[in-house]
Short mmCIF file of C-alpha atoms in Angstrom, two decimals:
data_model
loop_
_atom_site.label_atom_id
_atom_site.label_comp_id
_atom_site.label_asym_id
_atom_site.label_seq_id
_atom_site.Cartn_x
_atom_site.Cartn_y
_atom_site.Cartn_z
CA UNK A 3 -96.83 -177.29 -136.06
CA UNK A 4 -96.78 -175.88 -132.30
CA UNK A 5 -99.70 -175.62 -130.01
CA UNK A 6 -99.68 -171.68 -130.25
CA UNK A 7 -99.73 -171.73 -134.24
CA UNK A 8 -102.57 -174.24 -134.11
CA UNK A 9 -104.56 -171.98 -131.99
CA UNK A 10 -103.76 -168.87 -134.29
CA UNK A 11 -105.15 -170.85 -137.25
CA UNK A 12 -108.25 -171.52 -135.17
CA UNK A 13 -109.01 -167.93 -134.27
CA UNK A 14 -108.29 -166.59 -137.96
CA UNK A 15 -112.21 -166.18 -138.67
CA UNK A 16 -113.38 -164.70 -135.40
CA UNK A 17 -114.94 -161.78 -136.94
CA UNK A 18 -117.00 -163.93 -139.37
CA UNK A 19 -117.93 -166.15 -136.43
CA UNK A 20 -119.26 -163.15 -134.50
CA UNK A 21 -121.21 -161.66 -137.35
CA UNK A 22 -122.88 -165.04 -137.92
CA UNK A 23 -124.04 -164.93 -134.18
CA UNK A 24 -125.33 -161.32 -134.30
CA UNK A 25 -128.97 -162.16 -134.53
CA UNK A 26 -128.70 -164.64 -131.90
CA UNK A 27 -126.91 -162.19 -129.68
CA UNK A 28 -129.83 -159.63 -130.08
CA UNK A 29 -132.36 -162.26 -129.44
CA UNK A 30 -130.62 -163.24 -126.25
CA UNK A 31 -130.16 -159.64 -125.27
CA UNK A 32 -133.83 -159.15 -125.68
CA UNK A 33 -134.61 -162.04 -123.26
CA UNK A 34 -132.01 -160.73 -120.76
CA UNK A 35 -133.49 -157.05 -120.84
CA UNK A 36 -136.95 -158.55 -120.37
CA UNK A 37 -135.86 -159.71 -116.94
CA UNK A 38 -136.02 -157.13 -114.13
CA UNK A 39 -132.76 -157.70 -112.17
CA UNK A 40 -132.25 -154.63 -110.08
CA UNK A 41 -129.66 -155.05 -107.33
CA UNK A 42 -132.45 -155.33 -104.72
CA UNK A 43 -134.34 -158.01 -106.72
CA UNK A 44 -132.63 -161.02 -105.96
CA UNK A 45 -135.17 -163.40 -107.68
CA UNK A 46 -134.74 -161.35 -110.93
CA UNK A 47 -130.94 -161.58 -110.52
CA UNK A 48 -130.99 -165.17 -110.09
CA UNK A 49 -133.15 -165.59 -113.12
CA UNK A 50 -130.11 -163.85 -114.96
CA UNK A 51 -127.74 -166.38 -113.29
CA UNK A 52 -129.98 -169.41 -114.28
CA UNK A 53 -129.92 -168.28 -118.01
CA UNK A 54 -126.24 -167.32 -117.65
CA UNK A 55 -125.40 -170.84 -116.10
CA UNK A 56 -127.31 -172.69 -118.94
CA UNK A 57 -125.51 -171.10 -121.75
CA UNK A 58 -122.03 -171.55 -120.05
CA UNK A 59 -122.71 -175.14 -118.99
CA UNK A 60 -123.45 -175.82 -122.76
CA UNK A 61 -120.00 -174.28 -123.57
CA UNK A 62 -118.33 -176.69 -121.50
CA UNK A 63 -117.90 -174.57 -118.16
CA UNK A 64 -118.41 -175.97 -114.68
CA UNK A 65 -120.71 -173.60 -112.90
CA UNK A 66 -120.68 -172.57 -109.22
CA UNK A 67 -123.32 -170.66 -107.47
CA UNK A 68 -122.50 -168.82 -104.27
CA UNK A 69 -125.32 -167.69 -102.25
CA UNK A 70 -125.33 -164.06 -101.71
CA UNK A 71 -126.71 -162.10 -98.69
CA UNK A 72 -130.58 -162.19 -97.62
CA UNK A 73 -131.31 -159.54 -100.07
CA UNK A 74 -128.90 -160.27 -103.04
CA UNK A 75 -129.03 -162.70 -105.67
CA UNK A 76 -126.22 -165.34 -106.15
CA UNK A 77 -122.63 -164.92 -107.48
CA UNK A 78 -121.98 -167.13 -110.54
CA UNK A 79 -118.48 -168.42 -110.94
CA UNK A 80 -118.02 -170.40 -114.24
CA UNK A 81 -114.62 -172.19 -114.91
CA UNK A 82 -113.32 -174.23 -118.03
CA UNK A 83 -110.14 -175.82 -117.63
CA UNK A 84 -107.62 -175.77 -120.69
CA UNK A 85 -104.85 -178.04 -122.17
CA UNK A 86 -101.94 -175.95 -121.36
CA UNK A 87 -100.68 -176.19 -117.80
CA UNK A 88 -99.27 -173.06 -115.94
CA UNK A 89 -95.75 -174.71 -115.97
CA UNK A 90 -96.04 -174.89 -119.87
CA UNK A 91 -97.04 -171.37 -120.22
CA UNK A 92 -100.80 -171.57 -119.77
CA UNK A 93 -102.44 -168.66 -118.05
CA UNK A 94 -105.82 -168.28 -116.10
CA UNK A 95 -107.83 -165.53 -117.67
CA UNK A 96 -110.79 -164.05 -115.89
CA UNK A 97 -113.93 -162.26 -117.46
CA UNK A 98 -116.11 -160.18 -115.16
CA UNK A 99 -119.45 -158.80 -115.62
CA UNK A 100 -122.51 -158.07 -113.37
CA UNK A 101 -125.99 -159.24 -113.58
CA UNK A 102 -127.87 -156.28 -111.77
CA UNK A 103 -129.17 -153.15 -112.85
CA UNK A 104 -130.16 -149.98 -111.19
CA UNK A 105 -133.88 -150.11 -112.17
CA UNK A 106 -136.69 -151.25 -109.97
CA UNK A 107 -139.13 -154.02 -110.75
CA UNK A 108 -141.69 -153.25 -113.54
CA UNK A 109 -138.98 -151.21 -115.56
CA UNK A 110 -138.71 -154.14 -118.14
CA UNK A 111 -142.26 -154.13 -119.03
CA UNK A 112 -142.75 -150.33 -118.90
CA UNK A 113 -139.69 -149.88 -121.24
CA UNK A 114 -139.09 -153.19 -123.04
CA UNK A 115 -136.10 -154.05 -125.42
CA UNK A 116 -136.45 -152.27 -128.67
CA UNK A 117 -134.26 -151.48 -131.61
CA UNK A 118 -134.16 -148.09 -133.66
CA UNK A 119 -131.62 -148.06 -136.43
CA UNK A 120 -128.34 -149.06 -135.18
CA UNK A 121 -129.22 -148.80 -131.49
CA UNK A 122 -130.92 -151.18 -128.99
CA UNK A 123 -132.60 -149.71 -125.99
CA UNK A 124 -133.91 -151.15 -122.91
CA UNK A 125 -132.95 -151.35 -119.05
CA UNK A 126 -129.65 -152.75 -118.72
CA UNK A 127 -129.00 -153.04 -122.50
CA UNK A 128 -125.32 -151.86 -122.24
CA UNK A 129 -124.94 -151.91 -118.17
CA UNK A 130 -124.17 -154.57 -118.15
CA UNK A 131 -126.39 -157.30 -119.95
CA UNK A 132 -124.58 -156.46 -123.29
CA UNK A 133 -121.32 -156.89 -121.90
CA UNK A 134 -122.15 -160.04 -120.02
CA UNK A 135 -123.71 -161.55 -123.30
CA UNK A 136 -120.49 -160.46 -125.37
CA UNK A 137 -118.43 -162.37 -122.83
CA UNK A 138 -120.70 -165.50 -123.20
CA UNK A 139 -120.67 -165.24 -126.87
CA UNK A 140 -116.98 -164.97 -127.10
CA UNK A 141 -116.25 -167.92 -125.00
CA UNK A 142 -118.84 -169.98 -126.97
CA UNK A 143 -117.08 -169.05 -130.10
CA UNK A 144 -113.59 -170.20 -128.61
CA UNK A 145 -115.37 -173.45 -127.34
CA UNK A 146 -116.89 -174.14 -130.79
CA UNK A 147 -113.47 -173.66 -132.37
CA UNK A 148 -111.73 -176.13 -130.05
CA UNK A 149 -109.37 -173.32 -128.74
CA UNK A 150 -108.08 -174.69 -125.50
CA UNK A 151 -104.52 -173.44 -125.21
CA UNK A 152 -104.94 -171.90 -121.71
CA UNK A 153 -104.54 -172.94 -118.10
CA UNK A 154 -108.02 -171.94 -117.38
CA UNK A 155 -110.82 -169.52 -118.25
CA UNK A 156 -113.11 -168.20 -115.70
CA UNK A 157 -116.20 -166.11 -116.02
CA UNK A 158 -117.51 -164.13 -112.73
CA UNK A 159 -120.91 -162.84 -112.79
CA UNK A 160 -122.13 -160.67 -109.79
CA UNK A 161 -125.52 -159.56 -108.36
CA UNK A 162 -124.85 -156.33 -106.64
CA UNK A 163 -122.09 -154.31 -108.52
CA UNK A 164 -124.48 -151.39 -108.81
CA UNK A 165 -124.52 -150.98 -105.05
CA UNK A 166 -120.94 -151.46 -104.29
CA UNK A 167 -120.78 -155.28 -104.41
CA UNK A 168 -121.33 -155.79 -100.50
CA UNK A 169 -122.16 -159.56 -100.93
CA UNK A 170 -120.08 -160.47 -103.84
CA UNK A 171 -116.91 -158.75 -103.04
CA UNK A 172 -115.18 -161.50 -101.05
CA UNK A 173 -116.01 -163.97 -103.85
CA UNK A 174 -114.66 -161.70 -106.41
CA UNK A 175 -111.44 -161.26 -104.34
CA UNK A 176 -111.16 -165.05 -103.86
CA UNK A 177 -111.59 -165.56 -107.46
CA UNK A 178 -109.31 -163.06 -108.74
CA UNK A 179 -106.45 -164.16 -106.53
CA UNK A 180 -106.12 -167.39 -108.71
CA UNK A 181 -105.82 -165.70 -112.15
CA UNK A 182 -103.16 -164.01 -113.99
CA UNK A 183 -105.05 -161.38 -115.78
CA UNK A 184 -108.78 -160.14 -116.09
CA UNK A 185 -111.04 -158.54 -118.64
CA UNK A 186 -113.92 -156.62 -117.24
CA UNK A 187 -116.97 -156.60 -119.48
CA UNK A 188 -118.39 -153.13 -118.94
CA UNK A 189 -119.42 -151.68 -122.34
CA UNK A 190 -116.76 -149.57 -124.11
CA UNK A 191 -116.95 -145.83 -123.80
CA UNK A 192 -119.02 -143.96 -126.35
CA UNK A 193 -116.08 -143.32 -128.59
CA UNK A 194 -115.07 -146.94 -128.40
CA UNK A 195 -112.07 -146.46 -126.03
CA UNK A 196 -111.24 -149.17 -123.47
CA UNK A 197 -110.83 -148.28 -119.75
CA UNK A 198 -107.39 -148.62 -118.08
CA UNK A 199 -108.07 -146.70 -114.90
CA UNK A 200 -110.94 -146.21 -112.42
CA UNK A 201 -110.88 -144.02 -109.30
CA UNK A 202 -110.99 -145.71 -105.86
CA UNK A 203 -113.53 -144.48 -103.41
CA UNK A 204 -113.31 -144.33 -99.67
CA UNK A 205 -115.96 -143.33 -97.22
CA UNK A 206 -115.41 -141.81 -93.87
CA UNK A 207 -117.60 -141.02 -91.10
CA UNK A 208 -116.54 -138.16 -88.83
CA UNK A 209 -118.25 -138.12 -85.44
CA UNK A 210 -117.93 -134.65 -83.44
CA UNK A 211 -118.54 -134.78 -79.96
CA UNK A 212 -119.23 -131.36 -78.08
CA UNK A 213 -121.08 -130.53 -74.88
CA UNK A 214 -124.60 -129.65 -74.31
CA UNK A 215 -125.72 -126.41 -72.27
CA UNK A 216 -128.84 -124.22 -72.24
CA UNK A 217 -128.40 -121.70 -75.05
CA UNK A 218 -130.08 -118.99 -73.18
CA UNK A 219 -128.97 -119.15 -69.46
CA UNK A 220 -125.27 -120.61 -69.76
CA UNK A 221 -124.30 -121.05 -73.32
CA UNK A 222 -120.53 -120.61 -72.33
CA UNK A 223 -120.66 -123.95 -70.54
CA UNK A 224 -121.44 -125.82 -73.81
CA UNK A 225 -119.06 -126.89 -76.68
CA UNK A 226 -120.93 -126.40 -80.06
CA UNK A 227 -120.47 -129.60 -82.10
CA UNK A 228 -122.20 -128.12 -84.98
CA UNK A 229 -119.80 -125.12 -85.28
CA UNK A 230 -116.81 -127.51 -85.11
CA UNK A 231 -118.42 -129.47 -87.96
CA UNK A 232 -118.99 -126.38 -90.07
CA UNK A 233 -115.28 -125.58 -89.67
CA UNK A 234 -114.32 -129.07 -90.73
CA UNK A 235 -116.68 -129.08 -93.85
CA UNK A 236 -114.89 -125.83 -95.00
CA UNK A 237 -111.32 -127.31 -94.31
CA UNK A 238 -112.17 -130.79 -96.01
CA UNK A 239 -113.63 -129.09 -99.02
CA UNK A 240 -110.61 -127.03 -99.45
CA UNK A 241 -108.60 -130.19 -99.96
CA UNK A 242 -109.94 -130.31 -103.49
CA UNK A 243 -107.19 -129.34 -106.01
CA UNK A 244 -104.32 -130.08 -103.38
CA UNK A 245 -103.46 -133.22 -105.22
CA UNK A 246 -103.83 -134.31 -108.86
CA UNK A 247 -106.83 -136.58 -109.37
CA UNK A 248 -108.30 -136.37 -105.79
CA UNK A 249 -111.54 -135.34 -104.81
CA UNK A 250 -113.04 -134.88 -101.19
CA UNK A 251 -116.78 -134.32 -100.78
CA UNK A 252 -118.55 -133.72 -97.60
CA UNK A 253 -122.00 -135.24 -98.70
CA UNK A 254 -123.82 -135.55 -95.55
CA UNK A 255 -123.95 -133.18 -92.34
CA UNK A 256 -126.14 -133.89 -89.39
CA UNK A 257 -126.01 -131.83 -86.18
CA UNK A 258 -128.19 -131.02 -83.24
CA UNK A 259 -131.55 -131.79 -81.71
CA UNK A 260 -133.37 -128.27 -80.49
CA UNK A 261 -132.72 -124.70 -81.23
CA UNK A 262 -132.40 -123.88 -77.43
CA UNK A 263 -129.54 -126.60 -76.64
CA UNK A 264 -125.97 -126.01 -77.54
CA UNK A 265 -125.24 -128.74 -80.05
CA UNK A 266 -123.74 -131.68 -78.32
CA UNK A 267 -123.25 -133.95 -81.22
CA UNK A 268 -122.67 -133.83 -85.08
CA UNK A 269 -121.54 -136.13 -87.99
CA UNK A 270 -120.14 -135.66 -91.37
CA UNK A 271 -120.24 -138.23 -93.96
CA UNK A 272 -117.25 -137.77 -96.46
CA UNK A 273 -116.39 -139.28 -99.77
CA UNK A 274 -112.79 -139.59 -101.15
CA UNK A 275 -111.85 -140.61 -104.85
CA UNK A 276 -108.38 -140.88 -106.22
CA UNK A 277 -106.91 -142.33 -109.30
CA UNK A 278 -104.08 -143.93 -107.11
CA UNK A 279 -103.55 -145.61 -103.76
CA UNK A 280 -101.08 -142.84 -102.70
CA UNK A 281 -103.78 -140.24 -103.33
CA UNK A 282 -106.22 -142.04 -101.08
CA UNK A 283 -103.51 -142.16 -98.38
CA UNK A 284 -102.87 -138.34 -98.68
CA UNK A 285 -106.41 -137.50 -98.46
CA UNK A 286 -106.83 -139.70 -95.37
CA UNK A 287 -104.12 -138.36 -93.59
CA UNK A 288 -105.30 -134.90 -94.28
CA UNK A 289 -108.72 -135.58 -92.74
CA UNK A 290 -107.27 -137.23 -89.78
CA UNK A 291 -104.93 -134.10 -89.22
CA UNK A 292 -108.03 -131.63 -89.44
CA UNK A 293 -109.89 -133.73 -87.19
CA UNK A 294 -107.06 -133.98 -84.67
CA UNK A 295 -107.20 -130.15 -83.84
CA UNK A 296 -110.96 -128.95 -83.83
CA UNK A 297 -111.32 -125.27 -83.92
CA UNK A 298 -113.98 -125.27 -81.19
CA UNK A 299 -112.50 -125.78 -77.63
CA UNK A 300 -114.23 -128.65 -75.79
CA UNK A 301 -114.87 -130.64 -78.92
CA UNK A 302 -113.31 -133.70 -80.20
CA UNK A 303 -113.72 -135.54 -83.56
CA UNK A 304 -113.34 -139.40 -84.25
CA UNK A 305 -112.41 -140.40 -87.91
CA UNK A 306 -113.66 -143.84 -88.98
CA UNK A 307 -113.13 -145.30 -92.68
CA UNK A 308 -116.38 -147.12 -93.33
CA UNK A 309 -115.76 -148.40 -96.73
CA UNK A 310 -112.97 -148.52 -99.26
CA UNK A 311 -113.04 -149.54 -102.98
CA UNK A 312 -109.30 -149.49 -104.16
CA UNK A 313 -108.41 -147.68 -107.40
CA UNK A 314 -107.79 -149.47 -110.79
CA UNK A 315 -104.41 -148.04 -111.70
CA UNK A 316 -102.96 -147.89 -115.31
CA UNK A 317 -99.90 -150.04 -114.12
CA UNK A 318 -97.41 -151.13 -116.84
CA UNK A 319 -99.11 -154.46 -116.80
CA UNK A 320 -102.47 -153.00 -117.68
CA UNK A 321 -100.99 -151.00 -120.43
CA UNK A 322 -99.42 -154.41 -121.65
CA UNK A 323 -103.19 -155.71 -121.74
CA UNK A 324 -104.05 -152.62 -123.74
CA UNK A 325 -101.27 -153.15 -126.35
CA UNK A 326 -102.20 -156.79 -126.68
CA UNK A 327 -105.99 -155.78 -127.31
CA UNK A 328 -104.81 -153.15 -129.95
CA UNK A 329 -102.73 -155.90 -131.64
CA UNK A 330 -105.58 -158.17 -131.86
CA UNK A 331 -108.20 -155.48 -132.93
CA UNK A 332 -105.73 -154.35 -135.73
CA UNK A 333 -106.39 -157.31 -137.80
CA UNK A 334 -110.04 -155.98 -138.38
CA UNK A 335 -108.74 -152.30 -138.44
CA UNK A 336 -110.34 -151.76 -135.05
CA UNK A 337 -108.69 -148.99 -133.05
CA UNK A 338 -109.41 -147.50 -129.76
CA UNK A 339 -107.94 -145.24 -127.14
CA UNK A 340 -107.46 -145.60 -123.40
CA UNK A 341 -109.90 -143.99 -120.97
CA UNK A 342 -109.87 -143.28 -117.23
CA UNK A 343 -113.11 -142.79 -115.18
CA UNK A 344 -114.06 -141.66 -111.92
CA UNK A 345 -116.79 -144.34 -111.66
CA UNK A 346 -116.00 -147.61 -109.81
CA UNK A 347 -117.03 -151.32 -110.62
CA UNK A 348 -115.91 -154.83 -109.92
CA UNK A 349 -112.70 -154.09 -111.94
CA UNK A 350 -111.64 -151.93 -108.97
CA UNK A 351 -111.93 -155.03 -106.67
CA UNK A 352 -110.11 -157.18 -109.01
CA UNK A 353 -107.23 -154.55 -109.26
CA UNK A 354 -107.14 -154.26 -105.46
CA UNK A 355 -105.88 -157.95 -105.08
CA UNK A 356 -102.90 -157.09 -107.63
CA UNK A 357 -104.48 -158.45 -110.82
CA UNK A 358 -104.00 -156.37 -113.95
CA UNK A 359 -107.30 -155.86 -115.55
CA UNK A 360 -108.66 -154.05 -118.71
CA UNK A 361 -112.23 -152.75 -118.65
CA UNK A 362 -114.72 -151.70 -121.37
CA UNK A 363 -114.58 -154.70 -123.40
CA UNK A 364 -118.24 -154.85 -123.99
CA UNK A 365 -119.87 -153.49 -127.16
CA UNK A 366 -120.01 -149.70 -127.36
CA UNK A 367 -122.85 -148.12 -125.34
CA UNK A 368 -123.88 -145.17 -123.37
CA UNK A 369 -126.48 -143.27 -121.34
CA UNK A 370 -126.11 -145.93 -118.46
CA UNK A 371 -128.63 -145.66 -115.42
CA UNK A 372 -131.04 -143.70 -117.69
CA UNK A 373 -134.24 -144.21 -119.78
CA UNK A 374 -132.19 -143.42 -122.79
CA UNK A 375 -129.66 -146.26 -122.35
CA UNK A 376 -128.35 -147.60 -125.55
CA UNK A 377 -126.16 -150.11 -127.25
CA UNK A 378 -124.71 -149.83 -130.80
CA UNK A 379 -125.66 -152.95 -132.46
CA UNK A 380 -123.03 -152.42 -135.17
CA UNK A 381 -120.24 -152.77 -132.93
CA UNK A 382 -121.18 -155.94 -131.37
CA UNK A 383 -119.52 -158.47 -134.01
CA UNK A 384 -116.11 -156.66 -133.82
CA UNK A 385 -116.22 -156.32 -130.07
CA UNK A 386 -117.03 -159.97 -129.75
CA UNK A 387 -114.33 -160.84 -132.07
CA UNK A 388 -111.98 -158.74 -130.25
CA UNK A 389 -112.72 -160.33 -126.82
CA UNK A 390 -112.55 -163.86 -128.18
CA UNK A 391 -109.16 -163.03 -129.65
CA UNK A 392 -107.66 -161.44 -126.73
CA UNK A 393 -108.78 -164.28 -124.35
CA UNK A 394 -107.15 -166.67 -126.85
CA UNK A 395 -104.00 -164.44 -126.92
CA UNK A 396 -103.86 -164.13 -123.18
CA UNK A 397 -104.21 -167.88 -122.55
CA UNK A 398 -100.67 -168.61 -123.28
CA UNK A 399 -97.49 -166.78 -122.85
CA UNK A 400 -96.28 -167.68 -126.25
CA UNK A 401 -97.37 -165.77 -129.34
CA UNK A 402 -97.92 -166.94 -132.75
#
């Protein structure tokens, strides 16, 4: 019997294994939800990291803790080497989740974990503690079944995804560069779909420089930066609709100091979102073109890109991951579509270094970032089984 067929035999009862762990999953989820772990609460995030590290160490993973910034929790990187070397067809598979929530300290006590029928509620129950726990549970199932036919499994848990991953981004990029493919553990869409694409986001700061003058005595000597900024706002907002899936938003405008001075300075803070790197480039070029020729004589505009989160594009490799997930799910009559979203996450960062990534592999959930956040408990076993089966399938280039 070949190694891949042995692996196939060991993964044959994944759904039953996941069902047997459901009550333990829910008990663990209640523990995690009871921890306040907002992005700006490093002590709480590190309590989640401690909990996660213990579980993964118990499943045979070596855990690395990378200290975040002064106001951020640690980044957790857990690795388990497999028995199949890359030269023999073994692959390195990354699972990515985040430990932080959007909620301030005190929310866990004010709105504790609860179950009402098929739904569980609580801060972070679906975003992303339910997904993080699904990943841990899937890896524990594979370890218990002795599945080792892969080069390496890696679980990355970040402390600051909800605020754009400022302290963890470099670690995520470093870890992602060493893998063959990635599975992101944000929860599935409300209809069960997986996520194959996320828009990228670029933030720009436009600084408009004019010339001050007394507005009553000699306004003609001035160059009004506020007026130049106003023209720019209109021109940049008009970019919407020029290209498919590209949005431009002038979100912040600041100008002037006093009403009796011709405004000498202004600034615009602009956000661009696009489903493709090409769209991001088009929008940037259009912004720079508009800034190069300001409408108001005597003014000038400097454009600076202050942040960039690359798009997660639905490439052929990503579609291949989706096809493999559908093949695994079909054995339990689990079907799902492919979704694209304008929201960003750590999957964008992983995609940005050229690694194919499929997202939405947690259980079905919704109402993220609100007091109504929910997780559909009935979807947990099938989604954990799907994740475990997909990891096992992706661990080798061979098929059963």
